[in-house]
CSV table of C-alpha atoms in Angstrom, one decimal:
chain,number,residue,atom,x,y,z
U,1,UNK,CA,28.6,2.7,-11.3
U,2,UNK,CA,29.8,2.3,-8.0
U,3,UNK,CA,31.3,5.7,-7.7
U,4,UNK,CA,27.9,6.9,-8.9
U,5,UNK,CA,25.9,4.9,-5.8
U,6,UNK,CA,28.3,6.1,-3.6
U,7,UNK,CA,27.1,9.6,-4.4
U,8,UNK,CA,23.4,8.8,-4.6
U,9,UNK,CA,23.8,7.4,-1.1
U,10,UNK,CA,25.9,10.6,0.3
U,11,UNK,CA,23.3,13.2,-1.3
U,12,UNK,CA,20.2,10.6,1.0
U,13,UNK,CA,22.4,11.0,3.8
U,14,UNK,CA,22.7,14.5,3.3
U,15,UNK,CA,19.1,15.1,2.9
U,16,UNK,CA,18.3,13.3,5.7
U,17,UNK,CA,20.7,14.8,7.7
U,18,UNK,CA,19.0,18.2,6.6
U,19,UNK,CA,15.3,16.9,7.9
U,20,UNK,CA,16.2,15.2,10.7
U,21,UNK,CA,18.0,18.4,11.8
U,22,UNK,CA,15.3,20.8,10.8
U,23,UNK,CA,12.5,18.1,12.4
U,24,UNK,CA,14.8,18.5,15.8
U,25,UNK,CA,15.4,22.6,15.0
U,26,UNK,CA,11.1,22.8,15.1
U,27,UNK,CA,10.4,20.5,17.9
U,28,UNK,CA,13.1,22.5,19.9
U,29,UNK,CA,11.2,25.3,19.5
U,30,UNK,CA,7.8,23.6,20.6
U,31,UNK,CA,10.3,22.8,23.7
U,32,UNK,CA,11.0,26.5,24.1
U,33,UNK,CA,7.0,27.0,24.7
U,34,UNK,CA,7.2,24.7,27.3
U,35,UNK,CA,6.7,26.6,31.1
U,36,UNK,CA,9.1,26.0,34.2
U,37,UNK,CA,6.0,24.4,35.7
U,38,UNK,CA,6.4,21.7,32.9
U,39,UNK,CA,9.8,21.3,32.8
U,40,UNK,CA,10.2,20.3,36.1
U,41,UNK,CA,7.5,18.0,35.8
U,42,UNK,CA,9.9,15.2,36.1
U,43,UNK,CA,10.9,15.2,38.9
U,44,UNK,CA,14.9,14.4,40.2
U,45,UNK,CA,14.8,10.3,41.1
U,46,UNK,CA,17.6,11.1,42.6
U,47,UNK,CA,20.6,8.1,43.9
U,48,UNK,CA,20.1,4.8,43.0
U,49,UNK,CA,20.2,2.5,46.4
U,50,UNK,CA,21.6,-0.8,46.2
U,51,UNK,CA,19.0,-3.6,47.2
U,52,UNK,CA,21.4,-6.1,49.0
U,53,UNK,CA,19.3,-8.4,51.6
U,54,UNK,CA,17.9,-11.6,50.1
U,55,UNK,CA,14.6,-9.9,51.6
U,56,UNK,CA,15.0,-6.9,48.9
U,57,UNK,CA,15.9,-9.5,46.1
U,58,UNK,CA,13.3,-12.3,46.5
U,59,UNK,CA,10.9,-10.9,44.9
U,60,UNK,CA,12.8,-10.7,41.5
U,61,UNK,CA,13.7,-14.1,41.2
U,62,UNK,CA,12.7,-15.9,38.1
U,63,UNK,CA,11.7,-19.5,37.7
U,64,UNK,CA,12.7,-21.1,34.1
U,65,UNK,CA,10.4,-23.4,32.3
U,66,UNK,CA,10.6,-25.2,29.8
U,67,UNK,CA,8.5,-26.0,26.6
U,68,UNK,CA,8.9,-29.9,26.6
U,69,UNK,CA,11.0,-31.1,23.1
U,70,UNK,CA,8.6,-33.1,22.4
U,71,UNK,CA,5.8,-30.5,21.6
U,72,UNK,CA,8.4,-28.4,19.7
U,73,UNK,CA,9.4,-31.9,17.2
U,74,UNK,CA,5.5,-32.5,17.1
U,75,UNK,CA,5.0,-28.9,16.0
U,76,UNK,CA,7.8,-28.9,13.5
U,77,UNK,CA,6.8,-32.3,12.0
U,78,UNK,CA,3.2,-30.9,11.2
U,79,UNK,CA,4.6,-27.7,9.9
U,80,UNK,CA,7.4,-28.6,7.9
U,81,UNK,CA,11.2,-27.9,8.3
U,82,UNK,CA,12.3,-24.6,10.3
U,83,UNK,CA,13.6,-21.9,8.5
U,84,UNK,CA,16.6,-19.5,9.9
U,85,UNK,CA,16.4,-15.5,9.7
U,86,UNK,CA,18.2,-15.9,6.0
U,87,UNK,CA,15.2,-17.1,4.5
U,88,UNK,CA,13.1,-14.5,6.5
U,89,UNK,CA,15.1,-11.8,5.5
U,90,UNK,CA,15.2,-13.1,1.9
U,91,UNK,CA,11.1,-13.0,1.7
U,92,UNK,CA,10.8,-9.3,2.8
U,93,UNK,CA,7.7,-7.4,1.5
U,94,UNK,CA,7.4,-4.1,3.0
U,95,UNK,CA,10.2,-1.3,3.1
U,96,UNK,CA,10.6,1.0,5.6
U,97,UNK,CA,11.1,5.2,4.8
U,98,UNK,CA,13.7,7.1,5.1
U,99,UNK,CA,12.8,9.9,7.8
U,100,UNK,CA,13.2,12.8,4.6
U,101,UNK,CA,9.7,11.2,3.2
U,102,UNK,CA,7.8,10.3,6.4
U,103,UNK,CA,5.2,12.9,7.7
U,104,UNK,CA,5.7,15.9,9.6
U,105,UNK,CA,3.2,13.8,12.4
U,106,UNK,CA,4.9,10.9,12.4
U,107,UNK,CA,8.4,12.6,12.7
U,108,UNK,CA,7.2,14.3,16.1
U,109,UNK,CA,7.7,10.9,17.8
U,110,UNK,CA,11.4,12.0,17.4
U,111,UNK,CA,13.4,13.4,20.6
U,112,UNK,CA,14.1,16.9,20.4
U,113,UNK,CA,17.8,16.2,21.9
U,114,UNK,CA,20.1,14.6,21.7
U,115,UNK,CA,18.4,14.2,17.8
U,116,UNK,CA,18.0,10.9,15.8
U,117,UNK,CA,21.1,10.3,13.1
U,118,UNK,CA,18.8,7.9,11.6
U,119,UNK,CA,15.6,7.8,11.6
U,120,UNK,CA,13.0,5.7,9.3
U,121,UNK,CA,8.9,5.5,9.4
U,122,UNK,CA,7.0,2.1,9.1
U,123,UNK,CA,4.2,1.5,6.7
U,124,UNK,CA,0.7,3.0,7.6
U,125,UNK,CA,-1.2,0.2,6.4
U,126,UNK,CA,0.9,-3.0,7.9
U,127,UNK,CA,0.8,-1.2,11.1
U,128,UNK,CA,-2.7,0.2,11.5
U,129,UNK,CA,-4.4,-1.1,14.5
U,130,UNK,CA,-0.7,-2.1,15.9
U,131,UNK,CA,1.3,-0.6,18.8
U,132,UNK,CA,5.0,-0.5,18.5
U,133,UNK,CA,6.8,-2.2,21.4
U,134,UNK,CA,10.5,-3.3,21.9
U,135,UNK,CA,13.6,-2.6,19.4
U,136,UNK,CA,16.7,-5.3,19.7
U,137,UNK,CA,19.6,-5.8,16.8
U,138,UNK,CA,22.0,-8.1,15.6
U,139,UNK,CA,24.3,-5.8,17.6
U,140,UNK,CA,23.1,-8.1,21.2
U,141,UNK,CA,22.8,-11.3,19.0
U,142,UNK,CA,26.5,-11.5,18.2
U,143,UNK,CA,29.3,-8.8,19.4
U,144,UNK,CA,30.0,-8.6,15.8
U,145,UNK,CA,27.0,-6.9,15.2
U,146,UNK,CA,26.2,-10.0,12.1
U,147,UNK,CA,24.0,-12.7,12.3
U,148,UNK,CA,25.3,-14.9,9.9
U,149,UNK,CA,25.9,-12.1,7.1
U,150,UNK,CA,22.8,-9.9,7.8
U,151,UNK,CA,22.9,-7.2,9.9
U,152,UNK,CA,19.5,-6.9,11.6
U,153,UNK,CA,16.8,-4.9,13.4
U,154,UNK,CA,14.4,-6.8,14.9
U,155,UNK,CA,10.6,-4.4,15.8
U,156,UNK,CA,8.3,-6.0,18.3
U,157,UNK,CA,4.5,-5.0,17.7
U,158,UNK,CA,1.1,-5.9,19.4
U,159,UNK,CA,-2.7,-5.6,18.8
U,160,UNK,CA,-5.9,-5.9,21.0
U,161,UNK,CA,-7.9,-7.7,18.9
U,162,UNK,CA,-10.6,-7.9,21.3
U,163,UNK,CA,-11.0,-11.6,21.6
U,164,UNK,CA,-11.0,-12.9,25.6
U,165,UNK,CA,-7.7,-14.0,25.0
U,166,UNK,CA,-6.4,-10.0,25.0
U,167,UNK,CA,-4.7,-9.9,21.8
U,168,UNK,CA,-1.5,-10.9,19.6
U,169,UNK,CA,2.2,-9.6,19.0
U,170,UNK,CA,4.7,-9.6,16.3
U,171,UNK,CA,8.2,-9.4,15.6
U,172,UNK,CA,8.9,-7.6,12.4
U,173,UNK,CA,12.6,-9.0,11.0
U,174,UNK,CA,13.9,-5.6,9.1
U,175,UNK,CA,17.1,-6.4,6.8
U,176,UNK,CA,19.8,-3.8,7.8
U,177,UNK,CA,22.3,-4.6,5.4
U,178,UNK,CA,21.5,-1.2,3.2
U,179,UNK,CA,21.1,1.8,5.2
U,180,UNK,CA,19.4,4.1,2.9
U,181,UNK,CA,17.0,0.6,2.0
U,182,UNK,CA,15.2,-1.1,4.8
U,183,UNK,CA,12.7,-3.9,4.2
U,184,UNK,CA,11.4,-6.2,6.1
U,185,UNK,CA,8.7,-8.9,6.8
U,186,UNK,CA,6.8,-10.0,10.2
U,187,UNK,CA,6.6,-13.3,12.0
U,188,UNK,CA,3.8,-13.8,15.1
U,189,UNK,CA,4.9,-14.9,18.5
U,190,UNK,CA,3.0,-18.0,19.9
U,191,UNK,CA,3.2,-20.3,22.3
U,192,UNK,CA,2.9,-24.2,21.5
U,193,UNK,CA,-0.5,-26.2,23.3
U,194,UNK,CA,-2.3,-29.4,23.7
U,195,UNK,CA,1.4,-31.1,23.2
U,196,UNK,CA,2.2,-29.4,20.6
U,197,UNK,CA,-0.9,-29.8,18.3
U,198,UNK,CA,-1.8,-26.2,18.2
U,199,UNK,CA,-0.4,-23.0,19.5
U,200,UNK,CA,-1.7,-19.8,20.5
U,201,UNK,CA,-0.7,-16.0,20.1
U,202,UNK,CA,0.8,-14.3,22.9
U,203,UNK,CA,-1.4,-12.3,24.2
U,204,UNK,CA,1.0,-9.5,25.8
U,205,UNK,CA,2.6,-6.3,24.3
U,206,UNK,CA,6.0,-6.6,24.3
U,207,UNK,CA,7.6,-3.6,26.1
U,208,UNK,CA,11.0,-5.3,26.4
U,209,UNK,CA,13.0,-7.4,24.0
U,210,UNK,CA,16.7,-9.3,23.7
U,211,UNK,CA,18.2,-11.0,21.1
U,212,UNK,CA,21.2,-12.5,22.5
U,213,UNK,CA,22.7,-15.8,20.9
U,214,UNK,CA,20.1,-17.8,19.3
U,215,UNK,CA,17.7,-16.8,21.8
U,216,UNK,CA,14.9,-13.5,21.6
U,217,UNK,CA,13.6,-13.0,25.2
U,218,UNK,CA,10.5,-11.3,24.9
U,219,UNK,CA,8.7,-9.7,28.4
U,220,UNK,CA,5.2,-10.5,29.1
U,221,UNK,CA,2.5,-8.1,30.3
U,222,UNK,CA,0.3,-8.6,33.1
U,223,UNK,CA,-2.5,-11.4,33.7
U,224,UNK,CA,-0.2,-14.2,34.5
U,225,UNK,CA,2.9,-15.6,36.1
U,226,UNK,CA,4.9,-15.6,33.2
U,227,UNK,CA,7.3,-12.5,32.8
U,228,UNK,CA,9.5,-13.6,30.3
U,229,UNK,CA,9.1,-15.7,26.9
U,230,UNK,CA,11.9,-17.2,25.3
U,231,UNK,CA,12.2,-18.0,21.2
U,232,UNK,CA,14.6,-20.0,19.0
U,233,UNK,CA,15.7,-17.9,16.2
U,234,UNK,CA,16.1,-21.1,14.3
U,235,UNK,CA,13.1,-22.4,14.8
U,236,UNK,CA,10.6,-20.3,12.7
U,237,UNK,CA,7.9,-22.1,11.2
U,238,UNK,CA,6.3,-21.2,7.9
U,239,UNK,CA,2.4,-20.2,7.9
U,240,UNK,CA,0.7,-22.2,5.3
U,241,UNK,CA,-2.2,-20.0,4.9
U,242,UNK,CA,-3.0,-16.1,5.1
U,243,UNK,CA,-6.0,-16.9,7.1
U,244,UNK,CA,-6.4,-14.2,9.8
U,245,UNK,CA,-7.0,-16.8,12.5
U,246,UNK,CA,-4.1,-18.3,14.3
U,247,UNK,CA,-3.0,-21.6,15.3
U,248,UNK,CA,-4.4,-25.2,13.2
U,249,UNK,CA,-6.8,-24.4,10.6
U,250,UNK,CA,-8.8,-26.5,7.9
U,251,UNK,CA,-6.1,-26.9,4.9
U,252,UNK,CA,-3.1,-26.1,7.4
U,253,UNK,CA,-1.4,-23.2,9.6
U,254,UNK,CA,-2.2,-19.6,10.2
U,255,UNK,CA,-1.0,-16.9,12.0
U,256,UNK,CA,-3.3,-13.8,11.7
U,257,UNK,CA,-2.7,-13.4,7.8
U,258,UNK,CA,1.7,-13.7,9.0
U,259,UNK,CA,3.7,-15.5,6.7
U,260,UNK,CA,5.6,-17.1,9.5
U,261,UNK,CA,5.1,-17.9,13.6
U,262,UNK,CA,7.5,-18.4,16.3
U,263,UNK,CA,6.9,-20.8,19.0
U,264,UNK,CA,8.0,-19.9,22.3
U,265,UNK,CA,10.6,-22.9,23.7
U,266,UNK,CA,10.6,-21.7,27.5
U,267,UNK,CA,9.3,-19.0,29.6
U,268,UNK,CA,10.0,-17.4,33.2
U,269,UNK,CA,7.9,-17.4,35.9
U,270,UNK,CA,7.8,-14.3,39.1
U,271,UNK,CA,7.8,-15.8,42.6
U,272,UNK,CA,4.3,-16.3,44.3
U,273,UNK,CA,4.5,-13.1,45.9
U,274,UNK,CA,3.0,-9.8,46.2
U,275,UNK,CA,5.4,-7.5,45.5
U,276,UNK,CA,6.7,-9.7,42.3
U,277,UNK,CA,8.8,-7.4,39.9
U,278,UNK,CA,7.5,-7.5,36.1
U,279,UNK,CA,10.4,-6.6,33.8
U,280,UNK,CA,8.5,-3.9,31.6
U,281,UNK,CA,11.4,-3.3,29.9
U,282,UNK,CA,15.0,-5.3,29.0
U,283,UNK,CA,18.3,-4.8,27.3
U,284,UNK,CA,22.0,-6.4,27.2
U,285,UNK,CA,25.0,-5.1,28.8
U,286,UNK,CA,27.9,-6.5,27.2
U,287,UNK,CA,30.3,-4.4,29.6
U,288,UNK,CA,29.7,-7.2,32.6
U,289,UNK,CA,31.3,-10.5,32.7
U,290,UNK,CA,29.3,-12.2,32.1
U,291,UNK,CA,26.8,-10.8,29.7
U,292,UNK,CA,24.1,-9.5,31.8
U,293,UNK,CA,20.5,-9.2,30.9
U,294,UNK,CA,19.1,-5.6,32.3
U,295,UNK,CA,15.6,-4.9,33.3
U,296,UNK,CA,13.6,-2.7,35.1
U,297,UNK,CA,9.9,-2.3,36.2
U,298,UNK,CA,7.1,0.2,35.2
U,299,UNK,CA,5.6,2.0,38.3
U,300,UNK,CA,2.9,5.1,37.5
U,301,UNK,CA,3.7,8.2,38.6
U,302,UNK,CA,1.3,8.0,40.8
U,303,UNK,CA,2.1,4.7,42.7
U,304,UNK,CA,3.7,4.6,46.1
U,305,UNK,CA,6.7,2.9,46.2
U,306,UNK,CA,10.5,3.1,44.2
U,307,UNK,CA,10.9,1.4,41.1
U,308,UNK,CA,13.6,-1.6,41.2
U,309,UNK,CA,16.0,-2.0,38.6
U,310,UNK,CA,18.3,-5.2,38.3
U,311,UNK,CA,20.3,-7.3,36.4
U,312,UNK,CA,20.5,-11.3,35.6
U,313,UNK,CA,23.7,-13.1,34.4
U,314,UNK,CA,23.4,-14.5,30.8
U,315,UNK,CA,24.7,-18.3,31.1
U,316,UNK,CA,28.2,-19.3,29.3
U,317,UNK,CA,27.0,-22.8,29.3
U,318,UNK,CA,27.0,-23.8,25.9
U,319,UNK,CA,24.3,-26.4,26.4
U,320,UNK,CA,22.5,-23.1,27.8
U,321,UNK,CA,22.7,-20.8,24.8
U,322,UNK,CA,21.5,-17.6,24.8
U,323,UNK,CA,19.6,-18.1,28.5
U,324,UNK,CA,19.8,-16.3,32.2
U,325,UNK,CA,22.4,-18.5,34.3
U,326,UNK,CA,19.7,-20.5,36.2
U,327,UNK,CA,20.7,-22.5,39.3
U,328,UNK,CA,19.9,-27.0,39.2
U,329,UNK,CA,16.5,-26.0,40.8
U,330,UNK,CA,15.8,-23.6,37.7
U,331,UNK,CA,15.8,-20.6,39.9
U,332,UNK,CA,17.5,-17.2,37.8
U,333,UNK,CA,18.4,-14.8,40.6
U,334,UNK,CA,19.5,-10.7,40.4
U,335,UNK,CA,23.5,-10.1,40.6
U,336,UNK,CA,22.3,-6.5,41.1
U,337,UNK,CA,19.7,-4.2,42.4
U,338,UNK,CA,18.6,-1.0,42.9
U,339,UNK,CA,15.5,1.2,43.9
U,340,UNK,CA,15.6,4.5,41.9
U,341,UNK,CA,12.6,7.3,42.5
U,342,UNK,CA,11.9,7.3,38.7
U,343,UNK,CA,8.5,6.6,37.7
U,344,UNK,CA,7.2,5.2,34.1
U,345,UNK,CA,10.3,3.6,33.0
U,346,UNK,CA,9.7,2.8,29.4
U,347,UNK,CA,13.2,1.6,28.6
U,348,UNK,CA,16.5,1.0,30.8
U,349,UNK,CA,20.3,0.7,29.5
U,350,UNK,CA,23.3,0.0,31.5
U,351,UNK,CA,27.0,1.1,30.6
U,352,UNK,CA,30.1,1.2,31.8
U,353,UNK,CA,32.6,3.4,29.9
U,354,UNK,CA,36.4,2.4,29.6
U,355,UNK,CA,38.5,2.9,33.0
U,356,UNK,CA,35.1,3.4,34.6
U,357,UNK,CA,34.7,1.9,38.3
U,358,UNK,CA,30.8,1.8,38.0
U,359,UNK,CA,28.2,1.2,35.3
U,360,UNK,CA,25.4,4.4,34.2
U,361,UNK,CA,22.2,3.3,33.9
U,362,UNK,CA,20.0,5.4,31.1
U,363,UNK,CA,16.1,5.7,31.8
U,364,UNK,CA,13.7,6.5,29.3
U,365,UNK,CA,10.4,7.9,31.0
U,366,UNK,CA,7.1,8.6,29.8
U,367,UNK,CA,6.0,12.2,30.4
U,368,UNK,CA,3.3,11.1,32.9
U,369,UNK,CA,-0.7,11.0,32.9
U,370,UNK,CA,-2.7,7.5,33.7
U,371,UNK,CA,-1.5,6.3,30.5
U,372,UNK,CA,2.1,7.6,30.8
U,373,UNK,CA,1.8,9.2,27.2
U,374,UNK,CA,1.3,12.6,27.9
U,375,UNK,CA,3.4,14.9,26.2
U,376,UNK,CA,7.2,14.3,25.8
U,377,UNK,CA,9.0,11.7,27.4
U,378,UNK,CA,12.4,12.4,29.3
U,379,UNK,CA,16.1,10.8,29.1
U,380,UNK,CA,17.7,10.6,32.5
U,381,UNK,CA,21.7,9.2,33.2
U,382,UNK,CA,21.5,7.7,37.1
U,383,UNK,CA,24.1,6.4,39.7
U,384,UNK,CA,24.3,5.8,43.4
U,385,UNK,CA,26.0,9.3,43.4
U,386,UNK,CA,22.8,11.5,41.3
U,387,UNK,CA,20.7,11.5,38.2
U,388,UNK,CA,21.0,14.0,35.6
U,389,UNK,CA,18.3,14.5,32.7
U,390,UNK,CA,18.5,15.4,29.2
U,391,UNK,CA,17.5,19.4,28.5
U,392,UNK,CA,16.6,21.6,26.0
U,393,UNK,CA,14.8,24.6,25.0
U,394,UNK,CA,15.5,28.1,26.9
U,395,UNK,CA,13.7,27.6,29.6
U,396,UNK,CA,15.9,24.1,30.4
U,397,UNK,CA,13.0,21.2,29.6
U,398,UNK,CA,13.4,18.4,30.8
U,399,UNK,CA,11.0,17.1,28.1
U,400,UNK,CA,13.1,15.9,25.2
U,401,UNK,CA,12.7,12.4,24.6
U,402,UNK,CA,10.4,10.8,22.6
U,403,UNK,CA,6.9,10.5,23.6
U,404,UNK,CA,6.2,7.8,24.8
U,405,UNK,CA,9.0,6.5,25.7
U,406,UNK,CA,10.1,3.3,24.3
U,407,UNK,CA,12.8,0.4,24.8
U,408,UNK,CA,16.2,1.5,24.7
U,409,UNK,CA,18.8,-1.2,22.5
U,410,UNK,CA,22.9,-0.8,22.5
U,411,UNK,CA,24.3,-1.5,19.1
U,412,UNK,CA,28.4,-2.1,20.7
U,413,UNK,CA,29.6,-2.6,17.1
U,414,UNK,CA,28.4,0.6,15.5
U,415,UNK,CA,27.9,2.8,19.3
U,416,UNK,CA,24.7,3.7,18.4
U,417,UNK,CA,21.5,3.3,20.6
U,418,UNK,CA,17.9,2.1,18.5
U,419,UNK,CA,14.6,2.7,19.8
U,420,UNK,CA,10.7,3.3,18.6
U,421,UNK,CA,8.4,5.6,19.2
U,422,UNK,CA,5.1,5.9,17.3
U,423,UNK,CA,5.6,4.9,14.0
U,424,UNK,CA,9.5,6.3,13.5
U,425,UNK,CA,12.3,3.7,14.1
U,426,UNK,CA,15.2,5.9,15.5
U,427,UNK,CA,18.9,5.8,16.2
U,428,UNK,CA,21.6,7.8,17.7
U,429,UNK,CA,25.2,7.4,19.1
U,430,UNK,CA,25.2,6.8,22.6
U,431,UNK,CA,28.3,9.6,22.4
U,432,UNK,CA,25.7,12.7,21.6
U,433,UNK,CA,23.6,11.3,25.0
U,434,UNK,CA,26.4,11.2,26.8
U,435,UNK,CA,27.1,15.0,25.8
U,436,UNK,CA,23.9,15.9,26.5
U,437,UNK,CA,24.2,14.9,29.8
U,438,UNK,CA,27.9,16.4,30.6
């Protein structure tokens, strides 16, 4: 029987091999149609340049808060006993397909090169009406790519639901123990009020998103202070009813029809400042000691100044698991900085390979428009030395990312890097970007 599976599973892999390559064989034709006009279009950022002054860094310090204990224990003591990801995991109710049975549409969302090695589409009806948002994995929760004996993909989604309070998000827990069988089940993101009688959705899509630890730092969109909201992975509470309201209902708990809700424990707050930095998007750099949480801003194509990138230290308190190294007065402050000329970052990775002196930074960028979802996105490598973008087609486009372009999340254990665009979840080995930009 086993000898039998093993077969099964290498005539999927096979086939899906065989569609993602024809997917990327068609698209790189589309790409071939594509005029010089276009495929300069993205312009070169050129050098990143340091940001050293505590002028140039003030405005990306971040202030911690935290959600008092006491509202967390009330919460928990209304809602019953937390449950870990185990019992998440163990309660999933929707499967994810394998990129061989997802539409010729949805498969678009794919980059033309370097192509997706795996690739899987989400289902139509539990994401209608929602827009994808940030990928993390097990892979930043625990260098050995496990937590506990799950390895794990975790999909952040939101949804403008048209009430004054702008909206909700989700983070969909997908079980990645099976490769050729994905399921998985969502929880809603909230943030504990009124002392921790009630909570609220987060209003905010979630562009950026970290699992590191016990921790899932989640960024926050604009209309407020807060940049970054921080969740215990062991402190997911069960919904008690499917009602599609959220928060304390007649008869118990509800979280927009969700069959669980995590409360935020802390969040971080931009300076009082004008020129505040909002990390739009996030990810983990394991190569820096210590860990170091990466981000970068979103600036249109049409704004008027650089975009800053940056990097926080990860504490190695272990009173402070999982958080940014903050200082007695709470204050989290960039160990790194640069301007870069790219515009519409949708997702940011920093790596340093072996026996390198410097770390590459990786830039996923929407194609452009006001709503930075026009067309293609595009995949660039940068350094304070030159940038270098992904091409493709004969006429050398620079369009070959997916469209838009979404968070970018390093898997150390396996090399690969996971991201989402429309409905397709996507991976690829951070080796094939790498030769794509050589």
């Amino acid at each position: 029987m086993k000898h039998r599976g093993r077969h099964r599973r290498r005539r999927r892999g096979k086939a899906l091999r065989a569609a993602l390559a024809g997917a990327a064989l068609a698209l790189t034709g589309a790409a071939t149609m594509i005029s010089a006009s276009q495929a300069t279009v993205a312009d070169d950022p050129g050098t990143l340049n340091p940001l050293t002054s505590a002028a140039e860094t003030a405005d990306l310090r971040l202030t911690e808060h935290h959600v008092p204990r006491p509202w967390l224990d009330r919460l928990s003591t209304a809602m019953g006993e937390p449950v870990g990801v185990g019992a998440v995991l163990g309660s999933a109710d929707h499967t994810l397909r394998d990129a061989a049975d997802c539409t010729t549409g949805e498969r678009e969302a794919l980059p033309v090169s370097p192509a997706a090695t795996r690739a899987y589409c989400w289902e139509e009806a539990d994401t209608e009406g929602w827009s994808p948002g940030a990928v993390t994995t097990s892979g930043d929760a625990d260098d050995d790519g496990r937590w506990g004996a799950h390895r794990v993909i975790l999909s952040a989604w939101s949804r403008d639901d048209g009430t004054p309070e702008g909206g909700l998000a989700r983070v969909s827990f997908v079980d990645a123990d099976d490769p050729d069988h994905l399921t998985y089940t969502s929880a809603l993101l909230a943030v504990p009020v009124d002392g921790g009688l009630d909570y609220r959705g987060l209003a905010s899509p979630v562009s950026g998103m970290v699992w590191y630890q016990d921790k899932l730092l989640v960024t926050a969109g604009t209309g407020g202070r807060d940049a970054l909201f921080v969740y215990d992975v062991d402190l997911i509470q069960r919904t008690t009813t499917d009602a599609l309201a959220v928060g304390r209902v007649p008869g118990g708990w509800a979280a927009a029809g969700h069959p669980y809700v995590l409360p935020a424990v802390a969040s971080y707050r931009l300076p009082d400042s004008s020129g505040a930095a909002r990390p739009g998007a996030i990810s983990l750099d394991r190569g820096t000691v210590p860990d170091s949480l990466v981000a970068s801003e979103r600036v249109p194509a049409d704004g008027d100044r650089p975009t800053r990138l940056w990097r926080y230290d990860l504490s190695t308190d272990p009173a402070r698991t999982g958080l940014p190294d903050a200082d007695s007065a709470g204050h989290v402050d960039p160990v790194e900085a640069y301007e870069t000329g790219a515009a519409e970052v949708g997702g940011v990775l920093s790596y340093r390979p072996a026996g390198a002196a410097r770390a590459d930074w990786y830039l996923g960028r929407a194609a452009g428009g006001d709503d930075g979802t026009d067309g293609r996105g595009t995949l660039w490598r940068q350094d304070t030395e030159g940038a270098r973008a992904v091409e493709c087609g004969a006429d050398g486009s620079q369009r070959c990312w997916s469209g838009p372009a979404g968070s970018l999340s390093y898997w150390a254990e396996t090399g690969e890097v996971w991201s989402q665009s429309g409905r397709m979840l996507f991976a690829l080995p951070l080796r094939s970007i790498e030769d794509a930009l050589d």
